[in-house]
Short mmCIF file of C-alpha atoms in Angstrom, two decimals:
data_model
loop_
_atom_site.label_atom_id
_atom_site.label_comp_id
_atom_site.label_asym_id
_atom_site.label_seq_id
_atom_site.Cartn_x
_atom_site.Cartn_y
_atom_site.Cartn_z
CA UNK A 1 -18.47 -45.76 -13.34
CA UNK A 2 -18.71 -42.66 -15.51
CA UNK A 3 -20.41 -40.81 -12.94
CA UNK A 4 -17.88 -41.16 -10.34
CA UNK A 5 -15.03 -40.72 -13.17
CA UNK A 6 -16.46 -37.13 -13.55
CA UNK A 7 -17.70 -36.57 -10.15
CA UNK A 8 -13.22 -37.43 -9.32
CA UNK A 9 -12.27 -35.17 -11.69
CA UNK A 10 -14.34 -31.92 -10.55
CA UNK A 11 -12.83 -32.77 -7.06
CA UNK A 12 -9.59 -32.45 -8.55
CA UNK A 13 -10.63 -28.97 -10.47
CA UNK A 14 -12.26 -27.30 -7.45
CA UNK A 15 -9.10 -28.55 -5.55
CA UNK A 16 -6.65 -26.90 -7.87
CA UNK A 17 -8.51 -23.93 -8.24
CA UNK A 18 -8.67 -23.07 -4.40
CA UNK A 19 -4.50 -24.03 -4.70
CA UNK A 20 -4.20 -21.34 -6.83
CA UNK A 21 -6.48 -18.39 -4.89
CA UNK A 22 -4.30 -19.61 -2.14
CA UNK A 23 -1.02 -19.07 -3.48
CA UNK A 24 -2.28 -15.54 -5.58
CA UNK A 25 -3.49 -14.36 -1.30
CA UNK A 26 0.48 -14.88 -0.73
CA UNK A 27 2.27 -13.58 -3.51
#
């Protein structure tokens, strides 16, 4: 349960931080 608690929230990271190269390519 852990595991996939931790493995959730790098997905979530990793997600965020290709959000944010995205939006710093448009402004």
């Amino acid at each position: 349960m852990k595991l996939k608690l931790g493995l959730y929230h790098l997905g979530i990271i990793k997600c965020g931080v290709s959000l944010e190269r995205l939006f710093n390519g448009i402004s």
